[in-house]
CSV table of C-alpha atoms in Angstrom, one decimal:
chain,number,residue,atom,x,y,z
A,10,MET,CA,12.4,43.2,23.8
A,11,LYS,CA,10.5,41.0,21.4
A,12,SER,CA,6.8,41.6,21.4
A,13,ILE,CA,4.3,38.7,21.3
A,14,GLY,CA,0.5,38.9,20.7
A,15,ILE,CA,-1.8,36.3,22.3
A,16,PHE,CA,-5.3,36.2,20.8
A,17,GLY,CA,-7.8,34.4,23.0
A,18,LEU,CA,-7.4,34.7,26.8
A,19,GLY,CA,-8.8,31.4,27.7
A,20,TYR,CA,-6.8,28.6,29.3
A,21,VAL,CA,-4.1,28.1,26.7
A,22,GLY,CA,-3.9,31.9,26.0
A,23,VAL,CA,-3.5,33.0,29.6
A,24,VAL,CA,-0.9,30.3,30.4
A,25,SER,CA,1.1,31.1,27.3
A,26,ALA,CA,0.9,34.9,28.0
A,27,ALA,CA,2.0,34.5,31.6
A,28,CYS,CA,4.9,32.2,30.8
A,29,PHE,CA,6.2,34.3,27.9
A,30,ALA,CA,5.9,37.4,30.0
A,31,ARG,CA,7.9,35.7,32.8
A,32,GLU,CA,10.6,35.1,30.2
A,33,GLY,CA,10.9,38.8,29.7
A,34,TYR,CA,8.9,39.2,26.5
A,35,ARG,CA,6.4,42.0,26.1
A,36,VAL,CA,3.1,40.3,25.8
A,37,TYR,CA,-0.1,41.8,24.5
A,38,GLY,CA,-3.2,39.8,25.2
A,39,VAL,CA,-6.3,40.2,23.0
A,40,ASP,CA,-9.9,39.1,23.7
A,41,ILE,CA,-13.4,40.1,22.7
A,42,SER,CA,-14.5,39.9,26.4
A,43,PRO,CA,-14.1,43.2,28.2
A,44,THR,CA,-14.3,41.3,31.5
A,45,LYS,CA,-11.2,39.1,30.7
A,46,VAL,CA,-9.3,42.2,29.5
A,47,GLN,CA,-10.1,44.1,32.6
A,48,LEU,CA,-9.1,41.2,34.9
A,49,ILE,CA,-5.7,40.9,33.2
A,50,ASN,CA,-5.1,44.6,33.4
A,51,ASP,CA,-6.0,44.5,37.1
A,52,GLY,CA,-3.4,41.8,37.6
A,53,LEU,CA,-5.9,39.1,38.0
A,54,SER,CA,-6.1,35.8,36.1
A,55,PRO,CA,-9.4,34.9,34.3
A,56,ILE,CA,-8.6,31.2,34.9
A,57,VAL,CA,-7.8,29.2,38.0
A,58,GLU,CA,-4.5,27.3,37.6
A,59,GLU,CA,-1.6,26.7,39.9
A,60,GLN,CA,1.0,29.6,39.8
A,61,ILE,CA,-0.8,31.5,37.1
A,62,GLY,CA,-2.4,34.1,39.5
A,63,ASP,CA,0.9,35.2,40.8
A,64,MET,CA,2.5,35.1,37.4
A,65,VAL,CA,-0.1,37.4,35.9
A,66,LYS,CA,0.1,39.8,38.8
A,67,ASP,CA,3.9,40.0,38.5
A,68,ALA,CA,3.9,40.3,34.7
A,69,VAL,CA,1.4,43.2,34.8
A,70,SER,CA,3.1,45.0,37.6
A,71,GLN,CA,6.4,44.8,35.7
A,72,GLY,CA,4.9,46.1,32.5
A,73,HIS,CA,5.4,42.8,30.6
A,74,LEU,CA,1.7,42.0,30.1
A,75,SER,CA,-1.3,43.9,29.2
A,76,ALA,CA,-4.7,43.0,27.6
A,77,HIS,CA,-6.7,44.7,24.9
A,78,THR,CA,-9.6,44.5,22.5
A,79,ASP,CA,-7.9,46.5,19.7
A,80,VAL,CA,-6.7,44.0,17.1
A,81,GLU,CA,-5.0,46.5,14.8
A,82,MET,CA,-3.0,48.1,17.6
A,83,VAL,CA,-1.7,44.8,18.9
A,84,VAL,CA,-0.8,43.4,15.5
A,85,SER,CA,1.1,46.6,14.8
A,86,LYS,CA,3.3,46.2,17.9
A,87,CYS,CA,4.0,42.5,17.7
A,88,ASP,CA,6.7,40.4,15.9
A,89,ILE,CA,4.8,37.2,16.5
A,90,VAL,CA,1.1,36.6,17.0
A,91,PHE,CA,-0.4,33.5,18.6
A,92,VAL,CA,-4.1,32.4,18.0
A,93,CYS,CA,-5.4,30.5,21.0
A,94,VAL,CA,-9.1,30.9,20.6
A,95,GLY,CA,-11.5,28.0,21.3
A,96,THR,CA,-12.7,25.4,18.8
A,97,PRO,CA,-15.7,23.8,20.6
A,98,SER,CA,-17.9,21.1,19.3
A,99,ALA,CA,-20.9,22.0,17.1
A,100,ARG,CA,-24.2,20.3,17.8
A,101,ASN,CA,-23.6,17.7,15.1
A,102,GLY,CA,-20.2,16.8,16.6
A,103,SER,CA,-18.2,18.7,14.0
A,104,LEU,CA,-15.6,21.3,15.0
A,105,ASN,CA,-16.8,24.9,15.3
A,106,THR,CA,-14.0,27.0,13.8
A,107,GLU,CA,-15.9,30.3,13.5
A,108,TYR,CA,-13.8,31.9,16.3
A,109,VAL,CA,-10.6,31.0,14.5
A,110,GLU,CA,-11.9,32.2,11.2
A,111,ARG,CA,-13.1,35.5,12.6
A,112,VAL,CA,-9.9,36.3,14.5
A,113,CYS,CA,-7.8,35.3,11.4
A,114,MET,CA,-9.8,37.6,9.2
A,115,ASP,CA,-9.3,40.5,11.7
A,116,ILE,CA,-5.5,39.7,12.0
A,117,GLY,CA,-5.3,39.6,8.2
A,118,MET,CA,-6.9,43.0,7.9
A,119,ALA,CA,-4.5,44.5,10.4
A,120,ALA,CA,-1.5,42.7,8.9
A,121,SER,CA,-2.3,44.2,5.4
A,122,LYS,CA,-1.5,47.6,6.8
A,123,LEU,CA,2.0,46.7,8.0
A,124,ASP,CA,5.2,47.3,6.1
A,125,LYS,CA,6.5,43.8,7.1
A,126,LYS,CA,5.2,40.3,7.1
A,127,LEU,CA,3.6,39.1,10.2
A,128,LEU,CA,4.4,35.7,11.8
A,129,LEU,CA,1.0,34.1,12.6
A,130,VAL,CA,1.1,31.0,14.8
A,131,ILE,CA,-2.1,29.0,15.3
A,132,ARG,CA,-2.3,27.1,18.6
A,133,SER,CA,-6.0,26.4,18.5
A,134,THR,CA,-6.7,22.7,18.0
A,135,LEU,CA,-7.8,22.1,14.3
A,136,LEU,CA,-8.5,19.1,12.2
A,137,PRO,CA,-6.0,18.0,9.6
A,138,GLY,CA,-6.3,20.3,6.5
A,139,SER,CA,-7.7,23.2,8.4
A,140,ILE,CA,-4.7,25.5,8.1
A,141,GLU,CA,-4.9,25.3,4.3
A,142,LYS,CA,-8.7,25.2,4.0
A,143,ILE,CA,-9.8,27.6,6.8
A,144,VAL,CA,-7.0,29.6,8.3
A,145,ILE,CA,-5.2,30.8,5.2
A,146,PRO,CA,-8.3,31.7,3.2
A,147,ALA,CA,-9.6,33.7,6.3
A,148,VAL,CA,-6.3,35.6,6.5
A,149,GLU,CA,-6.4,36.4,2.8
A,150,SER,CA,-10.1,37.4,3.0
A,151,GLY,CA,-9.4,39.8,5.8
A,152,ALA,CA,-6.3,41.2,4.1
A,153,GLY,CA,-7.6,41.4,0.6
A,154,LYS,CA,-4.2,40.1,-0.5
A,155,SER,CA,-2.5,36.8,-0.9
A,156,LEU,CA,-0.9,35.3,2.2
A,157,SER,CA,2.6,35.7,0.8
A,158,GLU,CA,2.1,39.4,0.9
A,159,VAL,CA,1.0,39.8,4.5
A,160,ALA,CA,2.0,36.8,6.8
A,161,GLU,CA,3.7,33.5,7.3
A,162,VAL,CA,1.4,31.0,9.0
A,163,LEU,CA,2.6,28.2,11.3
A,164,PHE,CA,0.6,25.6,13.2
A,165,HIS,CA,2.0,25.0,16.7
A,166,PRO,CA,-0.1,22.6,18.8
A,167,GLU,CA,0.0,22.8,22.6
A,168,PHE,CA,0.4,19.9,25.0
A,169,LEU,CA,-0.7,21.6,28.3
A,170,ARG,CA,-2.5,19.7,31.0
A,171,GLU,CA,-4.9,21.6,33.2
A,172,GLY,CA,-3.5,21.6,36.8
A,173,SER,CA,0.2,21.3,35.6
A,174,SER,CA,0.2,23.8,32.7
A,175,VAL,CA,3.2,25.9,33.9
A,176,TYR,CA,5.3,22.8,34.4
A,177,ASP,CA,4.2,21.5,31.0
A,178,PHE,CA,5.1,24.8,29.3
A,179,TYR,CA,8.6,24.6,30.5
A,180,ASN,CA,8.9,20.8,30.2
A,181,PRO,CA,6.9,19.9,27.1
A,182,PRO,CA,6.9,16.3,25.8
A,183,LYS,CA,7.7,17.7,22.4
A,184,ILE,CA,7.7,20.9,20.3
A,185,VAL,CA,5.9,20.6,17.0
A,186,VAL,CA,5.8,23.2,14.3
A,187,GLY,CA,3.7,22.8,11.1
A,188,GLU,CA,4.8,24.9,8.1
A,189,SER,CA,4.4,25.1,4.4
A,190,GLY,CA,8.2,25.2,3.8
A,191,GLY,CA,10.4,27.9,2.5
A,192,GLY,CA,10.0,30.5,5.3
A,193,MET,CA,12.1,31.4,8.3
A,194,GLY,CA,9.1,31.4,10.6
A,195,ALA,CA,9.7,28.0,12.2
A,196,LYS,CA,13.2,29.0,13.1
A,197,LYS,CA,12.0,32.2,14.8
A,198,LEU,CA,9.3,30.3,16.7
A,199,ILE,CA,11.6,27.6,17.9
A,200,GLU,CA,14.0,30.4,19.1
A,201,LEU,CA,11.4,31.3,21.7
A,202,TYR,CA,12.0,27.9,23.3
A,203,ARG,CA,15.8,28.1,23.2
A,204,ASP,CA,16.2,27.3,26.9
A,205,ILE,CA,13.7,24.4,26.9
A,206,ASP,CA,15.0,20.9,26.3
A,207,ALA,CA,12.5,18.9,24.2
A,208,PRO,CA,12.5,16.9,21.0
A,209,THR,CA,11.6,19.3,18.2
A,210,PHE,CA,9.8,18.5,15.0
A,211,VAL,CA,9.3,20.8,12.0
A,212,VAL,CA,6.8,19.1,9.7
A,213,ASP,CA,4.0,20.0,7.2
A,214,TYR,CA,0.7,21.4,8.4
A,215,LYS,CA,-1.3,18.2,8.2
A,216,VAL,CA,1.2,16.1,10.2
A,217,ALA,CA,1.3,18.8,12.9
A,218,GLU,CA,-2.5,19.0,13.0
A,219,MET,CA,-2.9,15.2,13.2
A,220,VAL,CA,-0.3,14.8,15.9
A,221,LYS,CA,-2.5,16.8,18.3
A,222,TYR,CA,-5.5,14.7,17.6
A,223,CYS,CA,-3.4,11.5,17.8
A,224,ASP,CA,-2.3,12.5,21.3
A,225,ASN,CA,-5.8,13.3,22.5
A,226,MET,CA,-7.4,10.2,21.0
A,227,PHE,CA,-4.8,8.0,22.5
A,228,HIS,CA,-5.2,9.6,25.9
A,229,ALA,CA,-8.9,8.9,25.7
A,230,ILE,CA,-8.2,5.3,24.6
A,231,LYS,CA,-5.8,4.8,27.6
A,232,VAL,CA,-8.4,6.1,30.1
A,233,THR,CA,-11.1,3.9,28.6
A,234,PHE,CA,-8.8,0.8,28.4
A,235,ALA,CA,-7.9,1.3,32.1
A,236,ASN,CA,-11.5,1.8,33.1
A,237,GLU,CA,-12.7,-1.3,31.1
A,238,VAL,CA,-10.0,-3.4,32.7
A,239,GLY,CA,-10.9,-2.0,36.1
A,240,GLN,CA,-14.6,-2.7,35.5
A,241,TYR,CA,-13.9,-6.3,34.9
A,242,CYS,CA,-11.6,-6.5,37.8
A,243,VAL,CA,-14.3,-5.2,40.1
A,244,GLU,CA,-16.7,-7.9,38.9
A,245,ALA,CA,-14.0,-10.6,39.3
A,246,ASP,CA,-12.7,-9.4,42.7
A,247,ILE,CA,-9.2,-8.5,41.3
A,248,ASP,CA,-7.1,-5.6,42.5
A,249,SER,CA,-7.2,-3.5,39.3
A,250,HIS,CA,-4.6,-1.0,40.6
A,251,GLU,CA,-2.1,-3.8,41.2
A,252,VAL,CA,-2.8,-5.2,37.7
A,253,MET,CA,-2.2,-1.8,36.1
A,254,LYS,CA,0.9,-1.0,38.2
A,255,ILE,CA,2.5,-4.2,36.8
A,256,PHE,CA,1.2,-3.5,33.3
A,257,VAL,CA,2.8,0.0,33.1
A,258,SER,CA,6.1,-1.1,34.6
A,259,ASP,CA,6.8,-2.8,31.2
A,260,VAL,CA,8.3,0.0,29.2
A,261,LYS,CA,9.8,-2.4,26.6
A,262,LEU,CA,6.5,-3.4,25.1
A,263,ASN,CA,3.4,-2.0,26.9
A,264,ILE,CA,4.3,1.7,27.4
A,265,SER,CA,6.6,2.1,24.4
A,266,GLU,CA,6.7,2.6,20.6
A,267,LYS,CA,6.0,-1.1,20.1
A,268,TYR,CA,2.8,-2.0,18.2
A,269,LEU,CA,2.3,1.7,17.3
A,270,LYS,CA,3.4,1.6,13.7
A,271,PRO,CA,0.5,1.8,11.3
A,272,GLY,CA,0.3,-1.1,9.0
A,273,PHE,CA,-1.8,-4.3,8.5
A,274,ALA,CA,-4.0,-6.2,10.8
A,275,PHE,CA,-2.7,-8.1,13.8
A,276,GLY,CA,-2.7,-11.9,14.0
A,277,GLY,CA,-0.8,-14.8,15.5
A,278,SER,CA,-1.6,-17.4,18.1
A,279,CYS,CA,-2.2,-15.0,21.0
A,280,LEU,CA,-3.9,-11.7,20.4
A,281,PRO,CA,-7.0,-12.8,18.5
A,282,LYS,CA,-7.8,-15.8,20.7
A,283,ASP,CA,-7.1,-13.9,23.9
A,284,LEU,CA,-9.4,-11.1,22.9
A,285,ARG,CA,-12.2,-13.5,22.1
A,286,ALA,CA,-11.7,-15.3,25.3
A,287,PHE,CA,-11.8,-12.2,27.4
A,288,ASN,CA,-14.8,-10.8,25.6
A,289,TYR,CA,-16.6,-14.1,26.2
A,290,ILE,CA,-15.9,-14.2,29.9
A,291,SER,CA,-16.8,-10.5,30.4
A,292,GLN,CA,-20.1,-11.0,28.6
A,293,ALA,CA,-20.7,-14.1,30.7
A,294,SER,CA,-20.4,-11.9,33.8
A,295,ASP,CA,-22.7,-9.2,32.2
A,296,THR,CA,-19.8,-6.7,32.1
A,297,GLU,CA,-20.1,-4.3,29.2
A,298,LEU,CA,-16.6,-3.5,27.7
A,299,PRO,CA,-17.5,-1.9,24.3
A,300,MET,CA,-14.0,-0.7,23.4
A,301,LEU,CA,-12.3,-4.1,23.9
A,302,ARG,CA,-15.2,-5.8,22.2
A,303,SER,CA,-14.8,-3.6,19.1
A,304,ILE,CA,-11.1,-4.4,18.6
A,305,LEU,CA,-11.6,-7.7,16.6
A,306,GLN,CA,-14.2,-6.0,14.4
A,307,SER,CA,-11.8,-3.2,13.6
A,308,ASN,CA,-9.0,-5.6,12.9
A,309,GLN,CA,-11.3,-7.5,10.4
A,310,LEU,CA,-12.1,-4.1,8.7
A,311,GLN,CA,-8.4,-3.6,8.1
A,312,ILE,CA,-8.3,-6.8,6.1
A,313,ASN,CA,-11.6,-6.0,4.3
A,314,ARG,CA,-10.3,-2.6,3.2
A,315,VAL,CA,-7.1,-4.0,1.7
A,316,ALA,CA,-9.1,-6.8,-0.1
A,317,GLU,CA,-11.3,-4.1,-1.6
A,318,HIS,CA,-8.3,-2.1,-2.6
A,319,ILE,CA,-6.7,-5.0,-4.4
A,320,LEU,CA,-9.9,-6.0,-6.1
A,321,SER,CA,-10.3,-2.4,-7.4
A,322,PHE,CA,-7.3,-3.0,-9.7
A,323,GLY,CA,-9.4,-5.4,-11.7
A,324,ILE,CA,-6.5,-7.9,-11.9
A,325,SER,CA,-7.4,-11.7,-12.0
A,326,GLN,CA,-4.0,-12.9,-10.7
A,327,VAL,CA,-1.9,-11.8,-7.8
A,328,SER,CA,1.3,-13.0,-6.1
A,329,VAL,CA,1.8,-12.8,-2.3
A,330,TYR,CA,5.3,-12.4,-0.8
A,331,GLY,CA,5.1,-13.6,2.8
A,332,LEU,CA,2.3,-15.6,4.4
A,333,SER,CA,3.1,-16.1,8.1
A,334,PHE,CA,1.7,-13.5,10.6
A,335,LYS,CA,5.3,-12.3,11.3
A,336,LYS,CA,8.4,-12.4,9.1
A,337,GLY,CA,11.0,-14.9,10.1
A,338,THR,CA,8.5,-17.4,11.5
A,339,ASP,CA,6.4,-20.2,10.0
A,340,ASP,CA,3.4,-19.4,12.3
A,341,LEU,CA,0.4,-19.2,10.1
A,342,ARG,CA,-2.2,-19.3,12.9
A,343,GLU,CA,-4.6,-16.4,12.5
A,344,SER,CA,-2.3,-14.7,10.1
A,345,PRO,CA,-4.2,-11.8,8.6
A,346,ILE,CA,-2.4,-12.5,5.3
A,347,VAL,CA,-4.0,-16.0,5.2
A,348,THR,CA,-7.4,-14.4,5.8
A,349,LEU,CA,-6.7,-11.9,3.0
A,350,VAL,CA,-5.7,-14.7,0.6
A,351,GLU,CA,-8.9,-16.6,1.4
A,352,SER,CA,-10.9,-13.5,0.7
A,353,LEU,CA,-9.3,-13.0,-2.7
A,354,LEU,CA,-9.7,-16.6,-3.6
A,355,GLY,CA,-13.4,-16.3,-2.7
A,356,LYS,CA,-13.7,-13.4,-5.2
A,357,GLY,CA,-12.3,-15.6,-8.0
A,358,VAL,CA,-8.7,-14.1,-7.9
A,359,GLN,CA,-5.9,-16.6,-8.7
A,360,VAL,CA,-3.3,-16.4,-6.0
A,361,ASN,CA,0.2,-17.8,-5.6
A,362,VAL,CA,2.4,-17.4,-2.5
A,363,TYR,CA,6.0,-17.4,-1.6
A,364,ASP,CA,7.3,-17.6,2.0
A,365,LYS,CA,10.8,-19.0,2.5
A,366,PHE,CA,10.0,-19.8,6.1
A,367,VAL,CA,6.9,-21.8,5.4
A,368,ASN,CA,7.5,-25.4,4.6
A,369,LEU,CA,4.3,-27.6,4.5
A,370,ALA,CA,6.3,-30.7,5.3
A,371,LYS,CA,7.5,-29.2,8.6
A,372,LEU,CA,4.2,-27.7,9.8
A,373,VAL,CA,3.1,-29.5,13.0
A,374,GLY,CA,0.6,-29.2,15.8
A,375,GLY,CA,-1.7,-26.2,16.0
A,376,ASN,CA,0.0,-24.5,13.1
A,377,LYS,CA,-0.7,-27.5,10.8
A,378,ALA,CA,-4.3,-27.8,12.2
A,379,TYR,CA,-5.0,-24.2,11.5
A,380,ILE,CA,-3.9,-24.4,7.9
A,381,ASN,CA,-5.8,-27.7,7.3
A,382,GLU,CA,-9.0,-26.0,8.6
A,383,ASN,CA,-8.6,-22.5,7.1
A,384,LEU,CA,-6.5,-22.9,4.0
A,385,PRO,CA,-6.5,-26.7,3.1
A,386,HIS,CA,-5.5,-26.0,-0.5
A,387,ILE,CA,-2.4,-24.1,0.5
A,388,SER,CA,-0.2,-26.7,-1.2
A,389,ASN,CA,-1.6,-25.5,-4.5
A,390,LEU,CA,-0.7,-21.9,-3.8
A,391,LEU,CA,2.8,-22.1,-2.3
A,392,LEU,CA,5.8,-21.7,-4.6
A,393,ASN,CA,9.2,-23.1,-4.0
A,394,ASP,CA,11.0,-20.6,-6.3
A,395,ILE,CA,10.7,-16.9,-5.7
A,396,ASN,CA,11.1,-16.3,-9.4
A,397,ASP,CA,7.7,-17.9,-9.9
A,398,LEU,CA,6.1,-14.8,-8.4
A,399,ASN,CA,5.0,-13.6,-11.8
A,400,ALA,CA,1.6,-12.1,-11.4
A,401,PRO,CA,1.2,-8.4,-12.5
A,402,LEU,CA,0.3,-7.4,-9.0
A,403,ILE,CA,2.5,-8.4,-6.0
A,404,ILE,CA,1.3,-8.1,-2.4
A,405,LEU,CA,4.0,-7.6,0.2
A,406,GLY,CA,3.0,-9.4,3.4
A,407,HIS,CA,6.6,-9.1,4.5
A,408,LYS,CA,9.3,-6.6,3.6
A,409,PRO,CA,11.5,-8.0,0.8
A,410,GLU,CA,15.1,-7.4,0.2
A,411,LEU,CA,15.9,-4.2,-1.8
A,412,ASN,CA,17.1,-6.0,-4.9
A,413,LEU,CA,13.8,-7.8,-5.2
A,414,LEU,CA,11.9,-4.5,-5.1
A,415,GLU,CA,14.1,-3.1,-7.7
A,416,LYS,CA,13.7,-6.2,-9.9
A,417,TRP,CA,9.9,-6.2,-9.6
A,418,ILE,CA,9.6,-2.4,-10.3
A,419,ALA,CA,11.9,-2.8,-13.3
A,420,GLU,CA,9.6,-5.5,-14.6
A,421,GLY,CA,6.7,-3.2,-14.4
A,422,LYS,CA,5.0,-5.0,-11.5
A,423,GLN,CA,2.3,-3.2,-9.5
A,424,ILE,CA,3.2,-3.6,-5.8
A,425,ILE,CA,1.0,-3.2,-2.7
A,426,ASP,CA,2.7,-3.1,0.6
A,427,LEU,CA,0.7,-4.4,3.6
A,428,ASN,CA,3.2,-2.9,6.0
A,429,HIS,CA,1.5,0.5,5.4
A,430,PRO,CA,-2.0,1.5,6.2
A,431,GLY,CA,-4.6,0.3,3.7
A,432,GLY,CA,-2.0,-1.4,1.6
A,433,ARG,CA,0.1,1.5,0.1
A,434,PHE,CA,0.6,1.3,-3.6
A,435,PHE,CA,4.3,1.6,-4.5
A,436,ARG,CA,5.4,4.4,-6.8
A,437,LYS,CA,8.2,3.6,-9.1
A,438,LYS,CA,11.0,5.2,-7.2
A,439,ILE,CA,13.1,3.8,-4.4
A,440,LYS,CA,14.8,6.1,-1.8
A,441,ASP,CA,18.2,5.5,-0.3
A,442,ASP,CA,16.8,3.8,2.7
A,443,GLY,CA,15.0,1.2,0.6
A,444,SER,CA,11.5,2.7,1.0
A,445,THR,CA,9.6,4.0,-1.9
A,446,ILE,CA,7.7,7.1,-3.0
């Protein structure tokens, strides 16, 4: 029977311990609280959660689960050790990692006395970079040895919801494992979930750490978005639940991967003007909607950051490939690329632009009016021949064909891609899929 150690008998620890014990593993729980340890050993759960009370009672009575305060004894008996201690907020808003550091030092000290390498799995929520900056140094400090001599460390975020944690354990939305590469630990950890059907991702530490925060922040945004929509609906005598019922029924655009790929600012004829209009009407009704009001400001900051990044190159001339707000259209209305070009021109940078879909002679209506108002001198910037994009720095508003990228890189051009956050600078190597590193 494989033995598992669970350090920290709070919510995540107790749920994990009870579920692994139910699966037939020998589970040793560890906590500094004698009260929690005694409760577990008496067959009682220190947390209130559906099914957990009966699961703890059964696991203890069957000899599959016990709790202890002796770190060294538990580490000596276990093949895999999970750290599930809390990471509360400090007074200044930062993350308090002292409990993680302390337990990792203790585990490191115990692991240094083993004749095998320990598999140490961190489940506590940690900010990106924490495994490398906090966890590994703590293990090595406790062990008095390098990590490679005593343990392999993985980061394995949990996605358990209070109230449905047992269901979530057996039906996770995903299984994520962060590793440094080269070890067998990830394979051993994933084997624990062999009977669970879920998409599985083995990535580097920082990606795994960030995924957990991405999830939690997006959940917070969703709740806030729904509440702000609801608040306005109350003021306007609209059935907010009916509105959101229809909204979430759209799984092609609204509840989907669409619009969730990091890149440049949004634009076009709809999003900016509709946000402005809704913010105006909500303010007119004295309804405070701070998240919705901040979106346009955040969008402008995306453009400002890229402009500063481009100016930092100290280049007086740039070429822009793609001007419309979306490739394959000639719609220049509120295109963030137009705004970026205006910003660069205002800083004295010479700009020329190529967009095969934009033809000044064919621009009509609101599209033409927008250009006449916001970029009246566009005719002096637009090129008819793509070969005239000859500045030392090329800004990619749209994704070009692979042969163009190869040509520009071969010519020694510096390339900034607006399709990536902050305007990623292209390195001089192209992968098989046409992306660059």
